[in-house]
């Protein structure tokens, strides 16, 4: 029996009678032992975030790039070169476009030379300039920004930058949880080269074609238009992901199709969590860059823009932090979503916000994740700040565990700030290890990787820094990601998708996005939306912006729907199979674990229920019983109040109907978090729907 299967059956048994064995087998909330850790105490002082005020341990702003000398108008300018009128116009046009990307960092003459050399092909010209530029300065973020290990890092970067010589159009989708219109970033190559199973081959294989370059230039426009579902009329083209050969709808063997589609690779949804400023976005942005998912031009642009905005050290973070506000505030707010491949996995990466204000968004990201990377800041004082009361390290770790994530990779980041000291690494891992064990993670499911997100060390290849290699022989981050286990997907169960965004697209109908939790969907399928109990037809499906004929559990999809009014659909609604619909209710019973919350929870207590993309006000209608923490036996019936650490059965009443499932039937739609006044106060699983 699979692990999940075991968990499910365990809950099932537990519902009938709370037997001791069940509890030993599966601690539902990932917290099996008494713990006195503080999770967002209501009393904690409001964490006022200000990136600017934060004393950063490294030089910022970065040293000016070698734009060197002033422009030299006395030398031959574009106007001076003897060209035909047409070529002169082409030259001007190229220069204008190049300036948009390069700003005034490159002398005009260099640009002119590049344009002439590339025969007015501005993309090639940009490449030429950037290649020269890269040779001078091999990393998009200036090396001075990292205070230690400079020489060795410089070398590493050189080799890494040469791996990204080719042009790849990166793609990034945003999973918007606030009901905002979906925004799109840029394209990541959706299917990496399979050859040798090497992710770096993605980069080597894809040659810069006019098409991809054009696409890069069109940027947002292209990606947005690609959202519109069109059946591509390319009879000769290779089958796209999820394409079934026949146009007419037919029953498909999903398992076989999935196998074919994933080319033997496993799908893994990965969420990046951790305290604000731990370096999550920088780490993942740099990882994507090193894997060749962000082209040099885009990276250069980010470098320029972030420098202009006085946030040069955030260049890599901008790969994932897409919105103006995120960049302005220097924090991730929405859950950034992108895709990359490793040797054995196709990874959907979710960059969850670390800031306390955006925990609900983080819950949404975590609810859709199979595994997590917890990023902690190794700098002295910073790790402690994130780990102590009020920090998000503990809260995030506990949330993901409560939401079903069992495997955790801890990136002990900013190791450059502590000169890669083994002692510091040991100190952090032992403190965290103790806590994570209490939070319900098995020791064998947690591993620690020393990294520097900014320096790109130990991310996609093992670091060669002697300070590190002298004591660390373990895998780098991607190697470790590769070794994580992918969960069993419920492809054979009835279809379920929880809406994370709704938006009107061109053409008829509208689009919803979300992750398929169970079953599969084909174009022209009929679906039912719950709670409104409205039906519709699937007109189009896209997975990572690629039009497909079907998609299955585990996929993040965008569905184009017809036959239904957009105003009827909200974020948090569930689309399901009309034959076996999800239940909608306003009252249900659940088994909860109360976190470290100071205020006693009484009947009538107001809470917000969070699960998947749902966040719904509710009240605790009844306190049914208190259970023994490890045996599950009823200790007390109808308690007056619940206090921290208690395991209890309660009845919840929502204001509006919600669509949910029993935990034993659909784990993903049957587990939730309760929050009150900005604090997560309990985790729960649905045991009875009224
Ligand atoms: P997030 O809030 O966790 O996403 O953190 P960011 O990625 O926005 O990074 C916060 C700050 O830490 C930025 O100024 C980064 O440049 C800096 N930073 C991130 N990773 C490292 C690292 O490995 N070493 C150093 N020295 N600074 C880093």
mmCIF file of C-alpha atoms and ligand atoms in Angstrom, residues 49 51 54 56-58 60 145-147 274-283 312-317 321 330-332 351-352 354 375 377 379 413-417 451-456, ligand 1:
data_model
loop_
_atom_site.group_PDB
_atom_site.id
_atom_site.type_symbol
_atom_site.label_atom_id
_atom_site.label_comp_id
_atom_site.label_asym_id
_atom_site.label_seq_id
_atom_site.Cartn_x
_atom_site.Cartn_y
_atom_site.Cartn_z
ATOM 1 C CA UNK A 49 9.040 44.893 7.331
ATOM 2 C CA UNK A 51 14.033 46.067 3.527
ATOM 3 C CA UNK A 54 17.635 46.191 7.263
ATOM 4 C CA UNK A 56 22.601 43.943 5.126
ATOM 5 C CA UNK A 57 25.831 42.173 5.579
ATOM 6 C CA UNK A 58 27.046 42.726 2.123
ATOM 7 C CA UNK A 60 24.894 47.236 -1.529
ATOM 8 C CA UNK A 145 28.028 41.895 -3.523
ATOM 9 C CA UNK A 146 29.235 38.740 -1.889
ATOM 10 C CA UNK A 147 31.819 39.515 0.605
ATOM 11 C CA UNK A 274 11.079 30.394 4.760
ATOM 12 C CA UNK A 275 11.333 33.636 6.656
ATOM 13 C CA UNK A 276 11.180 36.872 4.724
ATOM 14 C CA UNK A 277 14.624 37.826 3.390
ATOM 15 C CA UNK A 278 16.061 34.342 3.857
ATOM 16 C CA UNK A 279 16.900 34.544 0.163
ATOM 17 C CA UNK A 280 14.159 32.341 -1.315
ATOM 18 C CA UNK A 281 13.568 34.320 -4.488
ATOM 19 C CA UNK A 282 17.260 34.965 -5.052
ATOM 20 C CA UNK A 283 18.083 31.293 -4.581
ATOM 21 C CA UNK A 312 20.816 45.737 -7.188
ATOM 22 C CA UNK A 313 21.105 42.702 -4.950
ATOM 23 C CA UNK A 314 17.570 41.719 -5.871
ATOM 24 C CA UNK A 315 18.290 41.061 -9.542
ATOM 25 C CA UNK A 316 17.846 37.301 -9.200
ATOM 26 C CA UNK A 317 14.832 37.691 -6.974
ATOM 27 C CA UNK A 321 9.050 38.532 -8.014
ATOM 28 C CA UNK A 330 11.175 43.772 -2.017
ATOM 29 C CA UNK A 331 8.886 40.985 -0.865
ATOM 30 C CA UNK A 332 7.124 38.162 -2.608
ATOM 31 C CA UNK A 351 7.884 30.591 -4.594
ATOM 32 C CA UNK A 352 5.743 31.290 -1.576
ATOM 33 C CA UNK A 354 7.664 34.646 3.455
ATOM 34 C CA UNK A 375 15.370 28.381 3.058
ATOM 35 C CA UNK A 377 19.502 32.559 6.449
ATOM 36 C CA UNK A 379 23.950 34.889 8.856
ATOM 37 C CA UNK A 413 21.554 29.843 2.653
ATOM 38 C CA UNK A 414 23.860 32.884 2.705
ATOM 39 C CA UNK A 415 26.660 30.616 3.888
ATOM 40 C CA UNK A 416 29.001 33.121 2.257
ATOM 41 C CA UNK A 417 28.081 35.499 5.066
ATOM 42 C CA UNK A 451 24.103 27.213 -0.277
ATOM 43 C CA UNK A 452 24.656 30.769 -1.402
ATOM 44 C CA UNK A 453 21.750 31.863 -3.540
ATOM 45 C CA UNK A 454 23.436 35.111 -4.457
ATOM 46 C CA UNK A 455 26.749 33.516 -5.359
ATOM 47 C CA UNK A 456 25.060 30.538 -7.020
HETATM 48 P P1 LIG B 1 13.185 36.319 0.196
HETATM 49 O O1 LIG B 1 12.407 37.386 0.898
HETATM 50 O O2 LIG B 1 13.384 35.129 1.060
HETATM 51 O O3 LIG B 1 12.653 35.947 -1.159
HETATM 52 O O4 LIG B 1 14.675 36.924 0.001
HETATM 53 P P2 LIG B 1 15.295 37.616 -1.275
HETATM 54 O O5 LIG B 1 15.620 36.605 -2.305
HETATM 55 O O6 LIG B 1 14.423 38.755 -1.675
HETATM 56 O O7 LIG B 1 16.682 38.108 -0.679
HETATM 57 C C1 LIG B 1 16.767 39.029 0.374
HETATM 58 C C2 LIG B 1 18.133 39.674 0.374
HETATM 59 O O8 LIG B 1 19.125 38.721 0.697
HETATM 60 C C3 LIG B 1 18.522 40.260 -0.972
HETATM 61 O O9 LIG B 1 19.183 41.489 -0.752
HETATM 62 C C4 LIG B 1 19.478 39.243 -1.530
HETATM 63 O O10 LIG B 1 20.415 39.780 -2.404
HETATM 64 C C5 LIG B 1 20.152 38.736 -0.277
HETATM 65 N N1 LIG B 1 20.655 37.364 -0.455
HETATM 66 C C6 LIG B 1 19.949 36.304 -0.925
HETATM 67 N N2 LIG B 1 20.718 35.197 -0.954
HETATM 68 C C7 LIG B 1 21.946 35.560 -0.494
HETATM 69 C C8 LIG B 1 23.173 34.839 -0.302
HETATM 70 O O11 LIG B 1 23.295 33.649 -0.553
HETATM 71 N N3 LIG B 1 24.218 35.566 0.207
HETATM 72 C C9 LIG B 1 24.126 36.886 0.503
HETATM 73 N N4 LIG B 1 25.199 37.488 0.981
HETATM 74 N N5 LIG B 1 22.987 37.577 0.317
HETATM 75 C C10 LIG B 1 21.898 36.940 -0.171
#
